[in-house]
mmCIF file of C-alpha atoms in Angstrom:
data_model
loop_
_atom_site.group_PDB
_atom_site.id
_atom_site.type_symbol
_atom_site.label_atom_id
_atom_site.label_comp_id
_atom_site.label_asym_id
_atom_site.label_seq_id
_atom_site.Cartn_x
_atom_site.Cartn_y
_atom_site.Cartn_z
ATOM 1 C CA UNK I 1 0.000 0.000 0.000
ATOM 2 C CA UNK I 2 1.535 3.298 -1.097
ATOM 3 C CA UNK I 3 2.104 6.040 1.462
ATOM 4 C CA UNK I 4 -0.425 8.848 1.358
ATOM 5 C CA UNK I 5 0.912 12.274 0.456
ATOM 6 C CA UNK I 6 -2.234 14.260 1.273
ATOM 7 C CA UNK I 7 -2.900 15.681 4.734
ATOM 8 C CA UNK I 8 -5.534 14.540 7.175
ATOM 9 C CA UNK I 9 -8.667 16.472 8.180
ATOM 10 C CA UNK I 10 -9.679 17.204 11.756
ATOM 11 C CA UNK I 11 -13.108 18.177 13.004
ATOM 12 C CA UNK I 12 -13.622 19.355 16.594
ATOM 13 C CA UNK I 13 -16.760 17.806 18.108
ATOM 14 C CA UNK I 14 -17.847 20.409 20.649
ATOM 15 C CA UNK I 15 -20.233 19.048 23.261
ATOM 16 C CA UNK I 16 -19.814 21.360 26.238
ATOM 17 C CA UNK I 17 -18.812 20.744 28.948
ATOM 18 C CA UNK I 18 -17.488 17.492 27.423
ATOM 19 C CA UNK I 19 -18.485 14.160 25.906
ATOM 20 C CA UNK I 20 -18.004 12.177 29.108
ATOM 21 C CA UNK I 21 -21.289 11.996 31.005
ATOM 22 C CA UNK I 22 -19.755 13.344 34.216
ATOM 23 C CA UNK I 23 -17.706 16.073 32.516
ATOM 24 C CA UNK I 24 -19.826 18.799 34.112
ATOM 25 C CA UNK I 25 -18.587 17.669 37.529
ATOM 26 C CA UNK I 26 -14.914 18.052 36.615
ATOM 27 C CA UNK I 27 -13.300 20.894 38.601
ATOM 28 C CA UNK I 28 -11.708 22.369 35.474
ATOM 29 C CA UNK I 29 -14.960 22.680 33.481
ATOM 30 C CA UNK I 30 -17.782 25.199 33.591
ATOM 31 C CA UNK I 31 -20.899 23.184 34.455
ATOM 32 C CA UNK I 32 -23.030 25.657 32.468
ATOM 33 C CA UNK I 33 -20.767 25.588 29.374
ATOM 34 C CA UNK I 34 -23.582 24.333 27.146
ATOM 35 C CA UNK I 35 -25.408 27.644 27.576
ATOM 36 C CA UNK I 36 -22.407 29.886 28.170
ATOM 37 C CA UNK I 37 -21.514 31.673 24.938
ATOM 38 C CA UNK I 38 -18.163 32.858 26.284
ATOM 39 C CA UNK I 39 -17.114 29.271 26.971
ATOM 40 C CA UNK I 40 -18.282 27.920 23.604
ATOM 41 C CA UNK I 41 -16.647 30.801 21.735
ATOM 42 C CA UNK I 42 -13.394 30.105 23.572
ATOM 43 C CA UNK I 43 -13.538 26.448 22.485
ATOM 44 C CA UNK I 44 -14.171 27.428 18.852
ATOM 45 C CA UNK I 45 -11.302 29.910 18.876
ATOM 46 C CA UNK I 46 -8.931 27.299 20.300
ATOM 47 C CA UNK I 47 -9.910 24.919 17.486
ATOM 48 C CA UNK I 48 -9.431 27.730 14.958
ATOM 49 C CA UNK I 49 -6.008 28.567 16.406
ATOM 50 C CA UNK I 50 -5.068 24.908 15.832
ATOM 51 C CA UNK I 51 -6.413 25.116 12.218
ATOM 52 C CA UNK I 52 -9.086 22.432 12.617
ATOM 53 C CA UNK I 53 -11.219 22.098 9.493
ATOM 54 C CA UNK I 54 -14.411 22.710 11.459
ATOM 55 C CA UNK I 55 -16.246 22.593 14.741
ATOM 56 C CA UNK I 56 -19.318 20.378 14.951
ATOM 57 C CA UNK I 57 -22.385 20.813 17.165
ATOM 58 C CA UNK I 58 -24.568 17.727 17.577
ATOM 59 C CA UNK I 59 -28.210 17.905 18.638
ATOM 60 C CA UNK I 60 -31.221 15.977 19.862
ATOM 61 C CA UNK I 61 -34.647 17.628 19.754
ATOM 62 C CA UNK I 62 -35.879 15.888 22.872
ATOM 63 C CA UNK I 63 -34.530 14.732 26.214
ATOM 64 C CA UNK I 64 -33.875 10.958 26.184
ATOM 65 C CA UNK I 65 -36.211 8.996 28.396
ATOM 66 C CA UNK I 66 -34.511 8.207 31.675
ATOM 67 C CA UNK I 67 -35.300 8.389 35.362
ATOM 68 C CA UNK I 68 -35.221 11.756 37.082
ATOM 69 C CA UNK I 69 -32.391 10.381 39.208
ATOM 70 C CA UNK I 70 -30.271 9.846 36.088
ATOM 71 C CA UNK I 71 -31.278 13.089 34.345
ATOM 72 C CA UNK I 72 -30.393 15.076 37.445
ATOM 73 C CA UNK I 73 -26.836 13.735 37.223
ATOM 74 C CA UNK I 74 -26.015 14.483 33.575
ATOM 75 C CA UNK I 75 -25.709 17.472 31.274
ATOM 76 C CA UNK I 76 -27.166 16.230 28.009
ATOM 77 C CA UNK I 77 -29.515 18.137 25.659
ATOM 78 C CA UNK I 78 -31.423 19.801 28.477
ATOM 79 C CA UNK I 79 -28.535 22.214 28.974
ATOM 80 C CA UNK I 80 -27.372 23.313 25.515
ATOM 81 C CA UNK I 81 -28.009 25.963 22.876
ATOM 82 C CA UNK I 82 -30.035 25.273 19.733
ATOM 83 C CA UNK I 83 -27.102 24.605 17.381
ATOM 84 C CA UNK I 84 -27.906 26.646 14.258
ATOM 85 C CA UNK I 85 -28.534 29.725 16.409
ATOM 86 C CA UNK I 86 -25.147 29.116 17.999
ATOM 87 C CA UNK I 87 -23.474 28.734 14.592
ATOM 88 C CA UNK I 88 -24.711 32.195 13.628
ATOM 89 C CA UNK I 89 -23.129 33.628 16.777
ATOM 90 C CA UNK I 90 -19.854 31.783 16.149
ATOM 91 C CA UNK I 91 -19.812 32.944 12.522
ATOM 92 C CA UNK I 92 -19.580 36.530 13.703
ATOM 93 C CA UNK I 93 -16.766 35.850 16.175
ATOM 94 C CA UNK I 94 -14.499 33.509 14.150
ATOM 95 C CA UNK I 95 -12.979 33.991 10.710
ATOM 96 C CA UNK I 96 -11.668 30.754 9.175
ATOM 97 C CA UNK I 97 -12.924 27.617 10.886
ATOM 98 C CA UNK I 98 -15.827 25.637 9.393
ATOM 99 C CA UNK I 99 -19.143 25.563 11.275
ATOM 100 C CA UNK I 100 -21.226 22.354 11.210
ATOM 101 C CA UNK I 101 -24.484 21.655 13.034
ATOM 102 C CA UNK I 102 -27.135 18.950 13.152
ATOM 103 C CA UNK I 103 -30.660 19.406 11.815
ATOM 104 C CA UNK I 104 -33.116 16.516 11.703
ATOM 105 C CA UNK I 105 -34.882 15.435 8.534
ATOM 106 C CA UNK I 106 -37.619 13.822 10.643
ATOM 107 C CA UNK I 107 -38.700 16.900 12.573
ATOM 108 C CA UNK I 108 -38.020 19.823 10.233
ATOM 109 C CA UNK I 109 -39.180 20.922 6.790
ATOM 110 C CA UNK I 110 -36.800 21.162 3.799
ATOM 111 C CA UNK I 111 -37.338 24.850 3.070
ATOM 112 C CA UNK I 112 -36.563 25.872 6.656
ATOM 113 C CA UNK I 113 -33.350 23.829 6.735
ATOM 114 C CA UNK I 114 -32.272 25.110 3.308
ATOM 115 C CA UNK I 115 -32.843 28.713 4.302
ATOM 116 C CA UNK I 116 -31.141 28.369 7.684
ATOM 117 C CA UNK I 117 -27.907 26.799 6.406
ATOM 118 C CA UNK I 118 -27.737 29.024 3.329
ATOM 119 C CA UNK I 119 -28.031 32.001 5.684
ATOM 120 C CA UNK I 120 -25.217 30.682 7.879
ATOM 121 C CA UNK I 121 -23.086 30.109 4.791
ATOM 122 C CA UNK I 122 -23.582 33.755 3.781
ATOM 123 C CA UNK I 123 -23.028 35.042 7.337
ATOM 124 C CA UNK I 124 -19.780 33.072 7.670
ATOM 125 C CA UNK I 125 -18.369 33.666 4.190
ATOM 126 C CA UNK I 126 -18.735 30.045 3.112
ATOM 127 C CA UNK I 127 -18.030 28.027 6.243
ATOM 128 C CA UNK I 128 -21.359 26.245 6.913
ATOM 129 C CA UNK I 129 -22.043 22.526 7.086
ATOM 130 C CA UNK I 130 -25.261 20.565 7.692
ATOM 131 C CA UNK I 131 -25.137 17.252 9.571
ATOM 132 C CA UNK I 132 -28.066 15.264 8.152
ATOM 133 C CA UNK I 133 -29.693 13.067 10.817
ATOM 134 C CA UNK I 134 -32.965 11.162 11.020
ATOM 135 C CA UNK I 135 -33.142 11.536 14.834
ATOM 136 C CA UNK I 136 -32.978 8.834 17.453
ATOM 137 C CA UNK I 137 -35.698 8.407 20.021
ATOM 138 C CA UNK I 138 -39.302 8.611 21.140
ATOM 139 C CA UNK I 139 -38.578 11.618 23.331
ATOM 140 C CA UNK I 140 -37.922 13.621 20.176
ATOM 141 C CA UNK I 141 -41.043 12.300 18.438
ATOM 142 C CA UNK I 142 -43.303 13.312 21.296
ATOM 143 C CA UNK I 143 -42.069 16.896 21.109
ATOM 144 C CA UNK I 144 -43.565 16.969 17.605
ATOM 145 C CA UNK I 145 -46.953 15.443 18.266
ATOM 146 C CA UNK I 146 -46.121 11.780 17.595
ATOM 147 C CA UNK I 147 -46.452 8.885 20.006
ATOM 148 C CA UNK I 148 -43.328 7.057 18.831
ATOM 149 C CA UNK I 149 -40.335 7.682 16.626
ATOM 150 C CA UNK I 150 -40.728 6.985 12.895
ATOM 151 C CA UNK I 151 -39.552 3.507 11.908
ATOM 152 C CA UNK I 152 -36.067 3.119 10.473
ATOM 153 C CA UNK I 153 -36.962 2.646 6.801
ATOM 154 C CA UNK I 154 -39.487 5.494 6.811
ATOM 155 C CA UNK I 155 -36.919 7.842 8.330
ATOM 156 C CA UNK I 156 -34.402 7.136 5.602
ATOM 157 C CA UNK I 157 -36.948 7.346 2.801
ATOM 158 C CA UNK I 158 -37.912 10.774 4.125
ATOM 159 C CA UNK I 159 -34.242 11.786 4.442
ATOM 160 C CA UNK I 160 -33.551 10.954 0.775
ATOM 161 C CA UNK I 161 -36.405 13.168 -0.434
ATOM 162 C CA UNK I 162 -35.654 15.830 2.156
ATOM 163 C CA UNK I 163 -32.042 16.199 0.985
ATOM 164 C CA UNK I 164 -33.083 16.495 -2.649
ATOM 165 C CA UNK I 165 -35.528 19.270 -1.793
ATOM 166 C CA UNK I 166 -32.963 21.140 0.303
ATOM 167 C CA UNK I 167 -30.309 21.044 -2.428
ATOM 168 C CA UNK I 168 -32.856 22.084 -5.052
ATOM 169 C CA UNK I 169 -33.539 25.171 -2.923
ATOM 170 C CA UNK I 170 -29.823 25.856 -2.497
ATOM 171 C CA UNK I 171 -29.236 25.657 -6.237
ATOM 172 C CA UNK I 172 -31.761 28.424 -6.977
ATOM 173 C CA UNK I 173 -29.648 30.931 -4.990
ATOM 174 C CA UNK I 174 -26.147 29.509 -4.374
ATOM 175 C CA UNK I 175 -24.330 30.492 -1.200
ATOM 176 C CA UNK I 176 -20.602 31.401 -1.058
ATOM 177 C CA UNK I 177 -19.398 27.793 -1.367
ATOM 178 C CA UNK I 178 -22.149 26.793 -3.807
ATOM 179 C CA UNK I 179 -23.823 24.606 -1.229
ATOM 180 C CA UNK I 180 -23.047 24.150 2.463
ATOM 181 C CA UNK I 181 -21.010 21.013 3.151
ATOM 182 C CA UNK I 182 -23.180 17.966 3.879
ATOM 183 C CA UNK I 183 -22.267 15.564 6.693
ATOM 184 C CA UNK I 184 -23.839 12.189 7.473
ATOM 185 C CA UNK I 185 -23.163 9.338 9.881
ATOM 186 C CA UNK I 186 -25.290 6.442 8.650
ATOM 187 C CA UNK I 187 -23.887 2.991 9.328
ATOM 188 C CA UNK I 188 -26.915 0.773 8.637
ATOM 189 C CA UNK I 189 -27.537 -0.421 5.094
ATOM 190 C CA UNK I 190 -29.941 2.455 4.444
ATOM 191 C CA UNK I 191 -27.607 4.862 6.198
ATOM 192 C CA UNK I 192 -24.573 3.876 4.136
ATOM 193 C CA UNK I 193 -26.550 4.161 0.932
ATOM 194 C CA UNK I 194 -27.710 7.666 1.853
ATOM 195 C CA UNK I 195 -24.284 8.782 3.068
ATOM 196 C CA UNK I 196 -22.440 7.516 -0.011
ATOM 197 C CA UNK I 197 -24.905 9.346 -2.272
ATOM 198 C CA UNK I 198 -25.161 12.722 -0.540
ATOM 199 C CA UNK I 199 -22.377 13.265 1.988
ATOM 200 C CA UNK I 200 -19.213 15.308 1.618
ATOM 201 C CA UNK I 201 -18.099 14.076 5.046
ATOM 202 C CA UNK I 202 -19.028 10.857 6.850
ATOM 203 C CA UNK I 203 -18.671 10.498 10.610
ATOM 204 C CA UNK I 204 -18.402 6.989 12.035
ATOM 205 C CA UNK I 205 -18.076 5.409 15.461
ATOM 206 C CA UNK I 206 -15.994 2.377 14.452
ATOM 207 C CA UNK I 207 -13.150 1.662 16.864
ATOM 208 C CA UNK I 208 -11.611 -1.476 15.336
ATOM 209 C CA UNK I 209 -8.957 -0.784 12.688
ATOM 210 C CA UNK I 210 -9.861 -3.686 10.406
ATOM 211 C CA UNK I 211 -13.571 -2.856 10.492
ATOM 212 C CA UNK I 212 -12.782 0.796 9.880
ATOM 213 C CA UNK I 213 -10.729 -0.152 6.823
ATOM 214 C CA UNK I 214 -13.586 -2.297 5.523
ATOM 215 C CA UNK I 215 -16.080 0.537 6.076
ATOM 216 C CA UNK I 216 -13.751 3.047 4.386
ATOM 217 C CA UNK I 217 -13.359 0.846 1.306
ATOM 218 C CA UNK I 218 -17.074 0.048 1.133
ATOM 219 C CA UNK I 219 -18.244 3.649 1.448
ATOM 220 C CA UNK I 220 -15.802 4.837 -1.229
ATOM 221 C CA UNK I 221 -16.967 2.043 -3.553
ATOM 222 C CA UNK I 222 -20.591 2.963 -2.914
ATOM 223 C CA UNK I 223 -19.815 6.594 -3.736
ATOM 224 C CA UNK I 224 -18.225 5.539 -7.016
ATOM 225 C CA UNK I 225 -21.325 3.455 -7.822
ATOM 226 C CA UNK I 226 -23.362 6.657 -7.428
ATOM 227 C CA UNK I 227 -21.138 8.293 -10.045
ATOM 228 C CA UNK I 228 -19.107 10.281 -7.529
ATOM 229 C CA UNK I 229 -15.361 10.760 -7.174
ATOM 230 C CA UNK I 230 -14.525 8.767 -4.001
ATOM 231 C CA UNK I 231 -11.876 11.338 -3.059
ATOM 232 C CA UNK I 232 -14.665 13.908 -2.723
ATOM 233 C CA UNK I 233 -16.097 12.058 0.269
ATOM 234 C CA UNK I 234 -14.081 12.313 3.489
ATOM 235 C CA UNK I 235 -14.415 9.576 6.129
ATOM 236 C CA UNK I 236 -13.803 10.831 9.683
ATOM 237 C CA UNK I 237 -14.119 8.250 12.492
ATOM 238 C CA UNK I 238 -14.595 9.476 16.049
ATOM 239 C CA UNK I 239 -11.418 9.871 18.095
ATOM 240 C CA UNK I 240 -11.621 10.620 21.820
ATOM 241 C CA UNK I 241 -8.294 11.656 23.327
ATOM 242 C CA UNK I 242 -6.824 12.235 26.775
ATOM 243 C CA UNK I 243 -3.170 13.196 26.456
ATOM 244 C CA UNK I 244 -0.306 14.572 28.531
ATOM 245 C CA UNK I 245 3.490 14.778 28.232
ATOM 246 C CA UNK I 246 3.793 11.352 29.896
ATOM 247 C CA UNK I 247 1.503 8.325 29.783
ATOM 248 C CA UNK I 248 1.229 8.235 33.581
ATOM 249 C CA UNK I 249 0.004 11.837 33.619
ATOM 250 C CA UNK I 250 -2.577 11.031 30.938
ATOM 251 C CA UNK I 251 -3.836 8.053 32.941
ATOM 252 C CA UNK I 252 -4.091 10.194 36.059
ATOM 253 C CA UNK I 253 -6.288 12.619 34.113
ATOM 254 C CA UNK I 254 -8.512 9.730 33.049
ATOM 255 C CA UNK I 255 -8.761 8.411 36.618
ATOM 256 C CA UNK I 256 -9.762 11.839 37.964
ATOM 257 C CA UNK I 257 -12.505 12.049 35.344
ATOM 258 C CA UNK I 258 -13.955 8.559 35.598
ATOM 259 C CA UNK I 259 -14.286 8.620 39.386
ATOM 260 C CA UNK I 260 -16.938 11.329 38.909
ATOM 261 C CA UNK I 261 -19.483 9.090 37.128
ATOM 262 C CA UNK I 262 -22.302 7.592 39.223
ATOM 263 C CA UNK I 263 -22.874 3.888 38.409
ATOM 264 C CA UNK I 264 -26.585 4.366 37.657
ATOM 265 C CA UNK I 265 -25.682 6.867 34.933
ATOM 266 C CA UNK I 266 -23.298 4.380 33.306
ATOM 267 C CA UNK I 267 -26.024 1.721 33.345
ATOM 268 C CA UNK I 268 -28.553 4.172 31.875
ATOM 269 C CA UNK I 269 -26.132 5.099 29.102
ATOM 270 C CA UNK I 270 -25.627 1.447 28.183
ATOM 271 C CA UNK I 271 -29.402 0.995 28.166
ATOM 272 C CA UNK I 272 -29.828 4.023 25.916
ATOM 273 C CA UNK I 273 -27.480 2.719 23.231
ATOM 274 C CA UNK I 274 -29.186 -0.653 23.354
ATOM 275 C CA UNK I 275 -32.365 1.088 22.211
ATOM 276 C CA UNK I 276 -33.613 2.590 25.451
ATOM 277 C CA UNK I 277 -34.367 -0.776 27.077
ATOM 278 C CA UNK I 278 -34.280 -0.708 30.873
ATOM 279 C CA UNK I 279 -31.568 -3.062 32.164
ATOM 280 C CA UNK I 280 -32.013 -2.257 35.857
ATOM 281 C CA UNK I 281 -33.955 -5.463 36.569
ATOM 282 C CA UNK I 282 -31.263 -7.747 35.109
ATOM 283 C CA UNK I 283 -28.327 -9.066 37.194
ATOM 284 C CA UNK I 284 -25.070 -7.215 36.573
ATOM 285 C CA UNK I 285 -23.145 -10.492 36.595
ATOM 286 C CA UNK I 286 -25.352 -11.966 33.860
ATOM 287 C CA UNK I 287 -25.219 -11.694 30.069
ATOM 288 C CA UNK I 288 -27.073 -9.161 27.978
ATOM 289 C CA UNK I 289 -30.650 -10.343 27.400
ATOM 290 C CA UNK I 290 -31.947 -10.816 23.888
ATOM 291 C CA UNK I 291 -33.628 -7.513 23.072
ATOM 292 C CA UNK I 292 -35.796 -6.416 20.139
ATOM 293 C CA UNK I 293 -34.023 -4.656 17.283
ATOM 294 C CA UNK I 294 -33.662 -1.010 18.215
ATOM 295 C CA UNK I 295 -35.624 1.655 16.344
ATOM 296 C CA UNK I 296 -33.098 4.103 17.736
ATOM 297 C CA UNK I 297 -29.713 3.058 16.377
ATOM 298 C CA UNK I 298 -29.365 -0.372 14.785
ATOM 299 C CA UNK I 299 -25.605 -0.030 14.458
ATOM 300 C CA UNK I 300 -24.879 1.013 18.052
ATOM 301 C CA UNK I 301 -26.958 -1.871 19.393
ATOM 302 C CA UNK I 302 -25.239 -4.356 17.083
ATOM 303 C CA UNK I 303 -21.767 -3.140 18.040
ATOM 304 C CA UNK I 304 -22.490 -3.586 21.750
ATOM 305 C CA UNK I 305 -23.750 -7.134 21.199
ATOM 306 C CA UNK I 306 -20.708 -7.998 19.074
ATOM 307 C CA UNK I 307 -18.386 -6.620 21.743
ATOM 308 C CA UNK I 308 -20.182 -8.552 24.494
ATOM 309 C CA UNK I 309 -20.059 -11.843 22.563
ATOM 310 C CA UNK I 310 -16.455 -11.390 21.457
ATOM 311 C CA UNK I 311 -15.140 -10.682 24.956
ATOM 312 C CA UNK I 312 -17.703 -12.743 26.910
ATOM 313 C CA UNK I 313 -18.868 -9.668 28.816
ATOM 314 C CA UNK I 314 -21.577 -9.403 31.434
ATOM 315 C CA UNK I 315 -23.840 -6.370 31.827
ATOM 316 C CA UNK I 316 -21.583 -5.262 34.682
ATOM 317 C CA UNK I 317 -18.489 -5.550 32.460
ATOM 318 C CA UNK I 318 -20.136 -3.334 29.838
ATOM 319 C CA UNK I 319 -21.166 -0.791 32.463
ATOM 320 C CA UNK I 320 -17.597 -0.636 33.748
ATOM 321 C CA UNK I 321 -16.348 -0.012 30.214
ATOM 322 C CA UNK I 322 -18.720 2.948 29.976
ATOM 323 C CA UNK I 323 -17.615 4.236 33.385
ATOM 324 C CA UNK I 324 -13.925 3.773 32.600
ATOM 325 C CA UNK I 325 -14.231 5.684 29.307
ATOM 326 C CA UNK I 326 -12.717 2.845 27.295
ATOM 327 C CA UNK I 327 -13.474 4.712 24.067
ATOM 328 C CA UNK I 328 -10.690 7.247 24.662
ATOM 329 C CA UNK I 329 -7.095 6.946 23.473
ATOM 330 C CA UNK I 330 -5.020 7.716 26.559
ATOM 331 C CA UNK I 331 -1.326 8.446 26.187
ATOM 332 C CA UNK I 332 1.443 10.778 25.127
ATOM 333 C CA UNK I 333 1.183 13.028 22.058
ATOM 334 C CA UNK I 334 3.459 10.612 20.218
ATOM 335 C CA UNK I 335 1.223 7.647 21.066
ATOM 336 C CA UNK I 336 -1.892 9.535 19.943
ATOM 337 C CA UNK I 337 -0.152 10.592 16.728
ATOM 338 C CA UNK I 338 0.926 6.985 16.113
ATOM 339 C CA UNK I 339 -2.728 5.908 16.291
ATOM 340 C CA UNK I 340 -3.814 8.709 13.955
ATOM 341 C CA UNK I 341 -1.046 7.980 11.464
ATOM 342 C CA UNK I 342 -1.747 4.228 11.465
ATOM 343 C CA UNK I 343 -5.414 4.765 10.633
ATOM 344 C CA UNK I 344 -4.731 7.494 8.087
ATOM 345 C CA UNK I 345 -1.977 5.664 6.232
ATOM 346 C CA UNK I 346 -3.898 2.384 6.530
ATOM 347 C CA UNK I 347 -6.867 3.802 4.589
ATOM 348 C CA UNK I 348 -9.205 3.568 7.555
ATOM 349 C CA UNK I 349 -9.757 7.330 7.712
ATOM 350 C CA UNK I 350 -9.244 10.599 5.867
ATOM 351 C CA UNK I 351 -9.030 12.283 9.248
ATOM 352 C CA UNK I 352 -10.949 12.282 12.513
ATOM 353 C CA UNK I 353 -13.944 13.740 14.292
ATOM 354 C CA UNK I 354 -12.085 14.558 17.508
ATOM 355 C CA UNK I 355 -14.138 14.116 20.684
ATOM 356 C CA UNK I 356 -13.170 15.871 23.920
ATOM 357 C CA UNK I 357 -14.032 14.065 27.191
ATOM 358 C CA UNK I 358 -14.028 17.351 29.152
ATOM 359 C CA UNK I 359 -13.646 20.950 28.026
ATOM 360 C CA UNK I 360 -11.520 22.958 27.751
ATOM 361 C CA UNK I 361 -8.789 20.698 29.135
ATOM 362 C CA UNK I 362 -8.678 17.897 26.561
ATOM 363 C CA UNK I 363 -9.153 20.353 23.664
ATOM 364 C CA UNK I 364 -6.291 22.525 24.913
ATOM 365 C CA UNK I 365 -4.085 19.456 25.321
ATOM 366 C CA UNK I 366 -4.874 18.221 21.817
ATOM 367 C CA UNK I 367 -4.194 21.644 20.307
ATOM 368 C CA UNK I 368 -0.988 22.239 22.256
ATOM 369 C CA UNK I 369 0.479 18.722 22.290
ATOM 370 C CA UNK I 370 -0.926 16.523 19.510
ATOM 371 C CA UNK I 371 -1.272 19.094 16.708
ATOM 372 C CA UNK I 372 2.448 20.040 16.818
ATOM 373 C CA UNK I 373 3.392 16.346 16.659
ATOM 374 C CA UNK I 374 1.120 15.806 13.637
ATOM 375 C CA UNK I 375 2.683 18.838 11.946
ATOM 376 C CA UNK I 376 6.171 17.551 12.687
ATOM 377 C CA UNK I 377 5.220 14.375 10.806
ATOM 378 C CA UNK I 378 3.798 16.367 7.889
ATOM 379 C CA UNK I 379 0.300 15.013 8.492
ATOM 380 C CA UNK I 380 -1.573 18.233 9.237
ATOM 381 C CA UNK I 381 -1.622 21.814 7.992
ATOM 382 C CA UNK I 382 0.322 24.568 9.719
ATOM 383 C CA UNK I 383 -2.225 27.210 8.671
ATOM 384 C CA UNK I 384 -5.366 27.646 6.620
ATOM 385 C CA UNK I 385 -4.791 28.072 2.893
ATOM 386 C CA UNK I 386 -8.425 28.634 1.908
ATOM 387 C CA UNK I 387 -11.373 30.576 3.205
ATOM 388 C CA UNK I 388 -14.292 28.161 2.930
ATOM 389 C CA UNK I 389 -15.035 24.832 4.544
ATOM 390 C CA UNK I 390 -14.983 23.150 1.148
ATOM 391 C CA UNK I 391 -11.494 24.525 0.574
ATOM 392 C CA UNK I 392 -10.321 23.244 3.969
ATOM 393 C CA UNK I 393 -11.627 19.779 3.028
ATOM 394 C CA UNK I 394 -10.236 19.830 -0.514
ATOM 395 C CA UNK I 395 -13.726 19.567 -2.014
ATOM 396 C CA UNK I 396 -14.754 21.110 -5.334
ATOM 397 C CA UNK I 397 -17.571 23.602 -5.676
ATOM 398 C CA UNK I 398 -20.673 21.501 -6.519
ATOM 399 C CA UNK I 399 -22.377 21.721 -9.880
ATOM 400 C CA UNK I 400 -25.598 23.689 -9.702
ATOM 401 C CA UNK I 401 -28.644 22.025 -11.179
ATOM 402 C CA UNK I 402 -30.509 24.036 -13.824
#
């Protein structure tokens, strides 16, 4: 396999006060960061100083169903800005970094989404991106007058038509980059088909190198089958990082963070990704029960079952993995850069959607420690060379339909 000569792409996934469920309890975070514009602006400016391609703001349009005991111990959704409003504010206070936010195709209308993201593209001088999602749970559905969430196939059928209507609107009055960048994260069969047809950037949650390589190859082949240039679709797996000058220091940071998570929150999080099924009545030392196929996230549920079967894990083992933040790479800047380089050169990724367990600490560490190491290896830009998000990503201006 020939060595890549292009440079990788980095997106900063901003989820104040951090991705880890107990991040708000960390002494170095602002517990109200999700609704504190000064904090969020500081995060975006740090990412811009490090020349990240973009910042990304995820969203749910409803609080996940959980007990009041659990909800009182987390900072998720119920304590965050509406993301497109926030993008408009960030557009006025940053100058180069891309600005991506989630908007659901299940609980919006195409014209509204088209107008909103075209407006942000104009406000920012061509830095907007739309993360296309079909939403996840019944809590969102009930905020829009439905009893339950739309079934999986219906959601994706709607998303296909929704995207076509949005882009038709964009093409009647092109914004600075022609169209805002489109992001998608589908991993089911329907999701991969949609992503390979419409997405400029694909986020994924795959953690195994071999599986990531298989996904990368498949999604590029699917894009080619849709008549697209595979190089015009960038695959960015999630990468959660805790780093420090020494490995022992990095592990101390992880230990300080994970001791903050109550066990009932870890169990609730596992239940959520298994489709919202309550596991509290099952013994922790027993295996996962056979559960119905999730209408929330088929792929997340499948990955958990595969992990449990592969490693012979009990429910308690899985809960401890959640509590111990086993999704994060913990180590020195060199060790983190080794992981990034292995995946990039191994054609498992075109870059990464970088996740920060707590903010601003892990973002500052990545910017100050990992970015210089990546630059030393010639893997990442030293400065922006373009002005739009498409230019940062090396994507052409899209053809406008007549």
